[in-house]
Amino acid sequence: MSNVNLIIEERAANIGNFMVGRLLPFREKRAVGPFVFIDHMGPAHLSDHENMDVPPHPHIGLSTLTFLFEGSIMHKDSLGTEMEIKPGAVNWMTAGKGIVHSERTPEYLRKTDKMLHGLQIWVALPKELEQMDPNFVHVEANDIPSWEKDGVTYKLIAGKAFGKQSPVPVYSPLYFIEIKSTTVQTISIGKDLFGESGLYILEGSIKSGEHTYEPKQILIANDSTLCEFEIAANTTVYIFGGTPFPEEHFIFWNFVSSDKELIEKAKQDWTAQTFPKVPGETEFVPLPQPQMR
């Protein structure tokens, strides 16, 4: 019997010169553990006159995790951080009570053909830390725990699992794991997981029970402790999840909070442009008018 409770299809959204596949939130599943938002960026082939340019925009109440497979992004924020992220590294930005950042193609790549492909993830903060001071941490690719077992390569990008801990400084019990295999293997890792668990297939396929699942799907497990599946050759999957929060977290645009009043205040502050500024940047993304989710 398959352990898959819910299958979420990737839904394309255009955010400029490339497509992202929005995976979370979804009307039937707003969060998986503390994970409240996942975007699959690309893969996008950008020509010598196409670049990623996301002007300064605000966040509250969450940490963002950027993880690239291909390409490069220059991150700048209102703390004064300037950091280029490359494949395999992690940018971990904690908004807390408020931060503003931009994401752009680095200057040295702006007149060349290039690729961009990766994941952008939001992790909600626990209620007691939603108003913490913002901070930014960059972790290089070679500092991410990785190992091989029975021909399968594992990488613990964030959180704790398998008796290991990623150096990414998370604020609640969670895990974000990469699993790659060049051969058909049976993966049984339920004893290493906890809370709610989801699986995203980047490439290849997996089999659970009598069902085969392919890319552009997130699978939500019925019970993370029963996480077992057959991974096909040349397959890469990401497993994410953790302990869910006791209270509901609301999302409006880039704002996440268990308190709707904090979101309303953030909307007013962004409209009034009283958020801190990104040094050297004058553009900004105006407040949209969607409904709170």
CSV table of N, CA and C in Angstrom, one decimal, residues 58-179:
chain,number,residue,atom,x,y,z
A,58,PRO,N,10.0,43.2,0.5
A,58,PRO,CA,10.1,42.9,1.9
A,58,PRO,C,9.7,41.5,2.3
A,59,HIS,N,10.1,41.1,3.5
A,59,HIS,CA,9.6,39.8,4.1
A,59,HIS,C,9.5,40.0,5.6
A,60,ILE,N,8.6,39.3,6.2
A,60,ILE,CA,8.5,39.2,7.7
A,60,ILE,C,8.2,37.8,8.1
A,61,GLY,N,8.6,37.4,9.3
A,61,GLY,CA,8.1,36.1,9.9
A,61,GLY,C,8.6,34.8,9.3
A,62,LEU,N,9.6,34.8,8.5
A,62,LEU,CA,10.1,33.6,7.9
A,62,LEU,C,11.6,33.6,7.6
A,63,SER,N,12.1,32.5,7.3
A,63,SER,CA,13.4,32.4,6.7
A,63,SER,C,13.3,31.9,5.3
A,64,THR,N,14.1,32.5,4.4
A,64,THR,CA,14.2,32.0,3.0
A,64,THR,C,15.4,31.2,2.8
A,65,LEU,N,15.2,30.1,2.0
A,65,LEU,CA,16.3,29.2,1.7
A,65,LEU,C,16.4,29.2,0.1
A,66,THR,N,17.6,29.6,-0.4
A,66,THR,CA,17.8,29.5,-1.8
A,66,THR,C,18.9,28.5,-2.1
A,67,PHE,N,18.6,27.6,-3.0
A,67,PHE,CA,19.5,26.5,-3.4
A,67,PHE,C,19.5,26.3,-4.9
A,68,LEU,N,20.6,26.5,-5.5
A,68,LEU,CA,20.7,26.5,-7.0
A,68,LEU,C,21.3,25.2,-7.5
A,69,PHE,N,20.8,24.7,-8.6
A,69,PHE,CA,21.3,23.6,-9.4
A,69,PHE,C,22.3,24.1,-10.5
A,70,GLU,N,21.9,25.2,-11.1
A,70,GLU,CA,22.7,25.8,-12.1
A,70,GLU,C,22.5,27.4,-12.0
A,71,GLY,N,23.6,28.1,-12.4
A,71,GLY,CA,23.5,29.5,-12.5
A,71,GLY,C,24.0,30.2,-11.3
A,72,SER,N,23.7,31.5,-11.1
A,72,SER,CA,24.2,32.3,-10.1
A,72,SER,C,23.2,33.5,-9.8
A,73,ILE,N,23.1,33.9,-8.5
A,73,ILE,CA,22.2,35.0,-8.2
A,73,ILE,C,23.0,35.9,-7.2
A,74,MET,N,22.9,37.2,-7.4
A,74,MET,CA,23.5,38.1,-6.4
A,74,MET,C,22.4,38.6,-5.5
A,75,HIS,N,22.6,38.3,-4.2
A,75,HIS,CA,21.6,38.7,-3.2
A,75,HIS,C,22.2,40.0,-2.5
A,76,LYS,N,21.3,41.0,-2.4
A,76,LYS,CA,21.6,42.2,-1.6
A,76,LYS,C,20.4,42.4,-0.6
A,77,ASP,N,20.7,42.8,0.6
A,77,ASP,CA,19.6,43.1,1.5
A,77,ASP,C,19.9,44.3,2.4
A,78,SER,N,18.9,44.6,3.2
A,78,SER,CA,18.9,45.9,4.0
A,78,SER,C,19.8,45.8,5.2
A,79,LEU,N,20.4,44.7,5.4
A,79,LEU,CA,21.5,44.6,6.4
A,79,LEU,C,22.8,45.0,5.9
A,80,GLY,N,22.9,45.2,4.5
A,80,GLY,CA,24.1,45.5,3.9
A,80,GLY,C,24.8,44.3,3.3
A,81,THR,N,24.2,43.2,3.3
A,81,THR,CA,24.7,41.9,2.8
A,81,THR,C,24.8,42.0,1.2
A,82,GLU,N,25.9,41.6,0.7
A,82,GLU,CA,26.0,41.4,-0.8
A,82,GLU,C,26.7,40.0,-0.9
A,83,MET,N,25.9,39.0,-1.4
A,83,MET,CA,26.4,37.7,-1.5
A,83,MET,C,26.0,37.0,-2.8
A,84,GLU,N,26.9,36.5,-3.5
A,84,GLU,CA,26.6,35.7,-4.7
A,84,GLU,C,26.4,34.2,-4.3
A,85,ILE,N,25.3,33.6,-4.7
A,85,ILE,CA,25.1,32.2,-4.5
A,85,ILE,C,25.3,31.4,-5.7
A,86,LYS,N,26.0,30.3,-5.6
A,86,LYS,CA,26.3,29.4,-6.7
A,86,LYS,C,25.8,28.0,-6.4
A,87,PRO,N,25.7,27.1,-7.4
A,87,PRO,CA,25.1,25.8,-7.2
A,87,PRO,C,25.7,25.1,-6.0
A,88,GLY,N,24.8,24.5,-5.2
A,88,GLY,CA,25.2,23.7,-4.1
A,88,GLY,C,25.3,24.4,-2.7
A,89,ALA,N,25.5,25.7,-2.8
A,89,ALA,CA,25.5,26.6,-1.6
A,89,ALA,C,24.1,26.9,-1.1
A,90,VAL,N,24.0,27.5,0.1
A,90,VAL,CA,22.8,27.9,0.7
A,90,VAL,C,22.8,29.3,1.1
A,91,ASN,N,21.8,30.1,0.6
A,91,ASN,CA,21.6,31.4,1.2
A,91,ASN,C,20.4,31.2,2.1
A,92,TRP,N,20.6,31.6,3.4
A,92,TRP,CA,19.6,31.5,4.4
A,92,TRP,C,19.3,32.9,5.1
A,93,MET,N,18.2,33.5,4.7
A,93,MET,CA,17.9,34.8,5.1
A,93,MET,C,16.7,34.8,6.1
A,94,THR,N,16.9,35.2,7.3
A,94,THR,CA,15.8,35.2,8.3
A,94,THR,C,15.3,36.7,8.4
A,95,ALA,N,14.0,36.8,8.0
A,95,ALA,CA,13.4,38.1,8.0
A,95,ALA,C,13.0,38.6,9.4
A,96,GLY,N,12.5,37.7,10.2
A,96,GLY,CA,12.0,38.2,11.6
A,96,GLY,C,11.1,39.3,11.4
A,97,LYS,N,11.4,40.5,12.1
A,97,LYS,CA,10.5,41.6,12.2
A,97,LYS,C,10.5,42.4,10.9
A,98,GLY,N,11.4,42.1,10.0
A,98,GLY,CA,11.4,42.8,8.7
A,98,GLY,C,12.8,42.9,8.0
A,99,ILE,N,12.8,42.5,6.8
A,99,ILE,CA,14.0,42.7,5.9
A,99,ILE,C,13.6,43.0,4.5
A,100,VAL,N,14.5,43.6,3.7
A,100,VAL,CA,14.2,43.9,2.3
A,100,VAL,C,15.4,43.3,1.5
A,101,HIS,N,15.1,42.7,0.4
A,101,HIS,CA,16.3,42.2,-0.4
A,101,HIS,C,15.9,42.2,-1.9
A,102,SER,N,17.0,42.2,-2.7
A,102,SER,CA,16.9,42.1,-4.1
A,102,SER,C,17.6,40.9,-4.6
A,103,GLU,N,17.3,40.3,-5.8
A,103,GLU,CA,17.9,39.2,-6.3
A,103,GLU,C,18.1,39.4,-7.8
A,104,ARG,N,19.4,39.4,-8.3
A,104,ARG,CA,19.7,39.8,-9.6
A,104,ARG,C,20.8,38.9,-10.2
A,105,THR,N,20.9,38.9,-11.5
A,105,THR,CA,22.0,38.2,-12.2
A,105,THR,C,23.3,39.1,-11.8
A,106,PRO,N,24.4,38.4,-11.4
A,106,PRO,CA,25.6,39.2,-11.1
A,106,PRO,C,26.1,40.0,-12.3
A,107,GLU,N,26.7,41.1,-12.0
A,107,GLU,CA,27.2,42.0,-13.1
A,107,GLU,C,28.0,41.3,-14.1
A,108,TYR,N,28.9,40.4,-13.7
A,108,TYR,CA,29.8,39.8,-14.7
A,108,TYR,C,29.2,38.8,-15.6
A,109,LEU,N,27.9,38.5,-15.4
A,109,LEU,CA,27.2,37.5,-16.2
A,109,LEU,C,26.1,38.2,-17.1
A,110,ARG,N,25.9,39.5,-16.9
A,110,ARG,CA,24.7,40.1,-17.5
A,110,ARG,C,24.8,40.2,-19.0
A,111,LYS,N,25.9,40.1,-19.6
A,111,LYS,CA,26.0,40.2,-21.0
A,111,LYS,C,26.5,38.9,-21.7
A,112,THR,N,26.2,37.8,-21.0
A,112,THR,CA,26.5,36.5,-21.5
A,112,THR,C,25.3,35.6,-21.5
A,113,ASP,N,25.3,34.5,-22.3
A,113,ASP,CA,24.3,33.5,-22.2
A,113,ASP,C,24.5,32.7,-20.9
A,114,LYS,N,23.4,32.3,-20.2
A,114,LYS,CA,23.5,31.7,-18.9
A,114,LYS,C,22.3,30.8,-18.6
A,115,MET,N,22.5,30.0,-17.6
A,115,MET,CA,21.4,29.2,-17.1
A,115,MET,C,21.0,29.6,-15.7
A,116,LEU,N,19.7,29.3,-15.4
A,116,LEU,CA,19.3,29.5,-14.0
A,116,LEU,C,18.3,28.4,-13.6
A,117,HIS,N,18.6,27.7,-12.5
A,117,HIS,CA,17.8,26.6,-12.1
A,117,HIS,C,18.0,26.4,-10.7
A,118,GLY,N,16.9,26.3,-9.9
A,118,GLY,CA,17.0,26.1,-8.5
A,118,GLY,C,15.7,26.1,-7.7
A,119,LEU,N,15.8,26.0,-6.4
A,119,LEU,CA,14.6,26.1,-5.5
A,119,LEU,C,14.7,27.3,-4.6
A,120,GLN,N,13.6,27.9,-4.4
A,120,GLN,CA,13.4,29.0,-3.4
A,120,GLN,C,12.3,28.5,-2.5
A,121,ILE,N,12.7,28.6,-1.2
A,121,ILE,CA,11.9,28.0,-0.1
A,121,ILE,C,11.7,29.0,1.0
A,122,TRP,N,10.4,29.0,1.5
A,122,TRP,CA,10.1,29.8,2.7
A,122,TRP,C,9.9,28.8,3.9
A,123,VAL,N,10.5,29.1,5.0
A,123,VAL,CA,10.3,28.3,6.2
A,123,VAL,C,9.7,29.3,7.3
A,124,ALA,N,8.5,29.0,7.8
A,124,ALA,CA,7.9,29.9,8.8
A,124,ALA,C,8.7,29.9,10.1
A,125,LEU,N,8.7,31.0,10.8
A,125,LEU,CA,9.3,31.0,12.1
A,125,LEU,C,8.3,30.6,13.2
A,126,PRO,N,8.8,30.0,14.3
A,126,PRO,CA,7.9,29.8,15.4
A,126,PRO,C,7.3,31.1,15.9
A,127,LYS,N,6.1,31.1,16.5
A,127,LYS,CA,5.4,32.3,16.9
A,127,LYS,C,6.3,33.2,17.8
A,128,GLU,N,7.1,32.6,18.7
A,128,GLU,CA,7.9,33.4,19.6
A,128,GLU,C,9.1,34.1,19.0
A,129,LEU,N,9.4,33.7,17.7
A,129,LEU,CA,10.6,34.3,17.0
A,129,LEU,C,10.2,35.1,15.8
A,130,GLU,N,8.9,35.3,15.6
A,130,GLU,CA,8.4,36.0,14.4
A,130,GLU,C,8.9,37.4,14.4
A,131,GLN,N,9.2,38.0,15.6
A,131,GLN,CA,9.6,39.4,15.6
A,131,GLN,C,11.1,39.5,16.0
A,132,MET,N,11.9,38.5,15.8
A,132,MET,CA,13.3,38.5,16.0
A,132,MET,C,14.0,39.5,15.1
A,133,ASP,N,15.3,39.8,15.4
A,133,ASP,CA,16.0,40.7,14.5
A,133,ASP,C,16.4,39.9,13.2
A,134,PRO,N,16.4,40.5,12.1
A,134,PRO,CA,16.7,39.8,10.9
A,134,PRO,C,18.2,39.5,10.8
A,135,ASN,N,18.6,38.4,10.0
A,135,ASN,CA,20.0,38.1,9.8
A,135,ASN,C,20.1,37.3,8.5
A,136,PHE,N,21.3,37.1,8.1
A,136,PHE,CA,21.6,36.4,6.9
A,136,PHE,C,22.9,35.5,7.1
A,137,VAL,N,22.8,34.3,6.6
A,137,VAL,CA,23.9,33.3,6.7
A,137,VAL,C,24.1,32.7,5.3
A,138,HIS,N,25.3,32.6,4.9
A,138,HIS,CA,25.7,31.9,3.6
A,138,HIS,C,26.5,30.7,4.0
A,139,VAL,N,26.1,29.5,3.5
A,139,VAL,CA,26.9,28.3,3.7
A,139,VAL,C,27.4,27.7,2.4
A,140,GLU,N,28.7,27.6,2.3
A,140,GLU,CA,29.3,27.1,1.0
A,140,GLU,C,28.9,25.6,0.8
A,141,ALA,N,28.9,25.2,-0.5
A,141,ALA,CA,28.5,23.9,-0.9
A,141,ALA,C,29.4,22.8,-0.1
A,142,ASN,N,30.7,23.0,0.0
A,142,ASN,CA,31.5,22.0,0.6
A,142,ASN,C,31.3,21.9,2.1
A,143,ASP,N,30.5,22.8,2.7
A,143,ASP,CA,30.2,22.7,4.2
A,143,ASP,C,28.9,22.0,4.5
A,144,ILE,N,28.1,21.6,3.4
A,144,ILE,CA,26.9,20.9,3.6
A,144,ILE,C,27.2,19.4,3.8
A,145,PRO,N,26.7,18.8,4.8
A,145,PRO,CA,27.0,17.4,5.0
A,145,PRO,C,26.5,16.5,3.8
A,146,SER,N,27.4,15.7,3.3
A,146,SER,CA,27.0,14.8,2.2
A,146,SER,C,27.7,13.4,2.4
A,147,TRP,N,27.1,12.4,2.0
A,147,TRP,CA,27.7,11.0,2.2
A,147,TRP,C,27.0,10.1,1.2
A,148,GLU,N,27.6,8.9,1.0
A,148,GLU,CA,27.1,7.9,0.1
A,148,GLU,C,26.8,6.6,0.9
A,149,LYS,N,25.7,5.9,0.6
A,149,LYS,CA,25.4,4.7,1.2
A,149,LYS,C,24.7,3.8,0.2
A,150,ASP,N,25.2,2.6,0.0
A,150,ASP,CA,24.6,1.6,-0.9
A,150,ASP,C,24.4,2.2,-2.3
A,151,GLY,N,25.4,3.0,-2.8
A,151,GLY,CA,25.3,3.6,-4.1
A,151,GLY,C,24.4,4.8,-4.2
A,152,VAL,N,23.8,5.3,-3.1
A,152,VAL,CA,23.0,6.5,-3.1
A,152,VAL,C,23.7,7.6,-2.4
A,153,THR,N,23.6,8.8,-3.0
A,153,THR,CA,24.2,10.0,-2.4
A,153,THR,C,23.2,10.8,-1.7
A,154,TYR,N,23.6,11.2,-0.4
A,154,TYR,CA,22.7,12.0,0.4
A,154,TYR,C,23.3,13.3,0.7
A,155,LYS,N,22.5,14.4,0.8
A,155,LYS,CA,23.0,15.7,1.2
A,155,LYS,C,22.0,16.3,2.2
A,156,LEU,N,22.4,16.7,3.4
A,156,LEU,CA,21.5,17.3,4.4
A,156,LEU,C,21.7,18.8,4.3
A,157,ILE,N,20.8,19.4,3.5
A,157,ILE,CA,20.9,20.8,3.2
A,157,ILE,C,20.6,21.7,4.4
A,158,ALA,N,19.6,21.3,5.1
A,158,ALA,CA,19.2,22.1,6.3
A,158,ALA,C,18.6,21.1,7.3
A,159,GLY,N,18.7,21.5,8.6
A,159,GLY,CA,18.1,20.7,9.7
A,159,GLY,C,18.9,19.5,10.2
A,160,LYS,N,18.2,18.6,10.8
A,160,LYS,CA,18.8,17.4,11.4
A,160,LYS,C,18.1,16.2,10.9
A,161,ALA,N,19.0,15.2,10.6
A,161,ALA,CA,18.5,13.8,10.2
A,161,ALA,C,19.7,12.9,10.1
A,162,PHE,N,19.4,11.6,10.2
A,162,PHE,CA,20.5,10.6,10.0
A,162,PHE,C,21.6,10.8,11.0
A,163,GLY,N,21.3,11.4,12.2
A,163,GLY,CA,22.3,11.6,13.2
A,163,GLY,C,23.3,12.8,12.8
A,164,LYS,N,22.9,13.5,11.8
A,164,LYS,CA,23.8,14.6,11.3
A,164,LYS,C,23.0,15.9,11.4
A,165,GLN,N,23.8,17.0,11.3
A,165,GLN,CA,23.2,18.4,11.4
A,165,GLN,C,23.8,19.3,10.4
A,166,SER,N,23.0,20.0,9.6
A,166,SER,CA,23.5,21.0,8.7
A,166,SER,C,23.9,22.2,9.4
A,167,PRO,N,24.9,23.0,8.9
A,167,PRO,CA,25.3,24.2,9.5
A,167,PRO,C,24.3,25.4,9.3
A,168,VAL,N,23.3,25.2,8.5
A,168,VAL,CA,22.3,26.2,8.3
A,168,VAL,C,21.5,26.4,9.6
A,169,PRO,N,21.5,27.6,10.1
A,169,PRO,CA,20.9,27.8,11.5
A,169,PRO,C,19.4,27.9,11.5
A,170,VAL,N,18.7,26.7,11.5
A,170,VAL,CA,17.2,26.7,11.5
A,170,VAL,C,16.7,27.0,12.9
A,171,TYR,N,15.4,27.4,13.0
A,171,TYR,CA,14.8,27.8,14.2
A,171,TYR,C,13.7,26.9,14.7
A,172,SER,N,13.5,25.8,14.1
A,172,SER,CA,12.5,24.8,14.5
A,172,SER,C,12.9,23.4,14.0
A,173,PRO,N,12.4,22.3,14.6
A,173,PRO,CA,12.9,21.0,14.1
A,173,PRO,C,12.4,20.7,12.7
A,174,LEU,N,13.4,20.5,11.7
A,174,LEU,CA,13.0,20.3,10.3
A,174,LEU,C,14.2,19.6,9.7
A,175,TYR,N,13.9,19.2,8.4
A,175,TYR,CA,15.0,18.6,7.5
A,175,TYR,C,14.7,19.0,6.1
A,176,PHE,N,15.8,19.1,5.3
A,176,PHE,CA,15.7,19.3,3.9
A,176,PHE,C,16.8,18.5,3.3
A,177,ILE,N,16.5,17.4,2.6
A,177,ILE,CA,17.5,16.4,2.2
A,177,ILE,C,17.4,16.2,0.7
A,178,GLU,N,18.6,16.1,0.1
A,178,GLU,CA,18.8,15.7,-1.3
A,178,GLU,C,19.2,14.3,-1.4
A,179,ILE,N,18.5,13.5,-2.3
A,179,ILE,CA,18.9,12.1,-2.5
A,179,ILE,C,19.1,11.9,-4.0
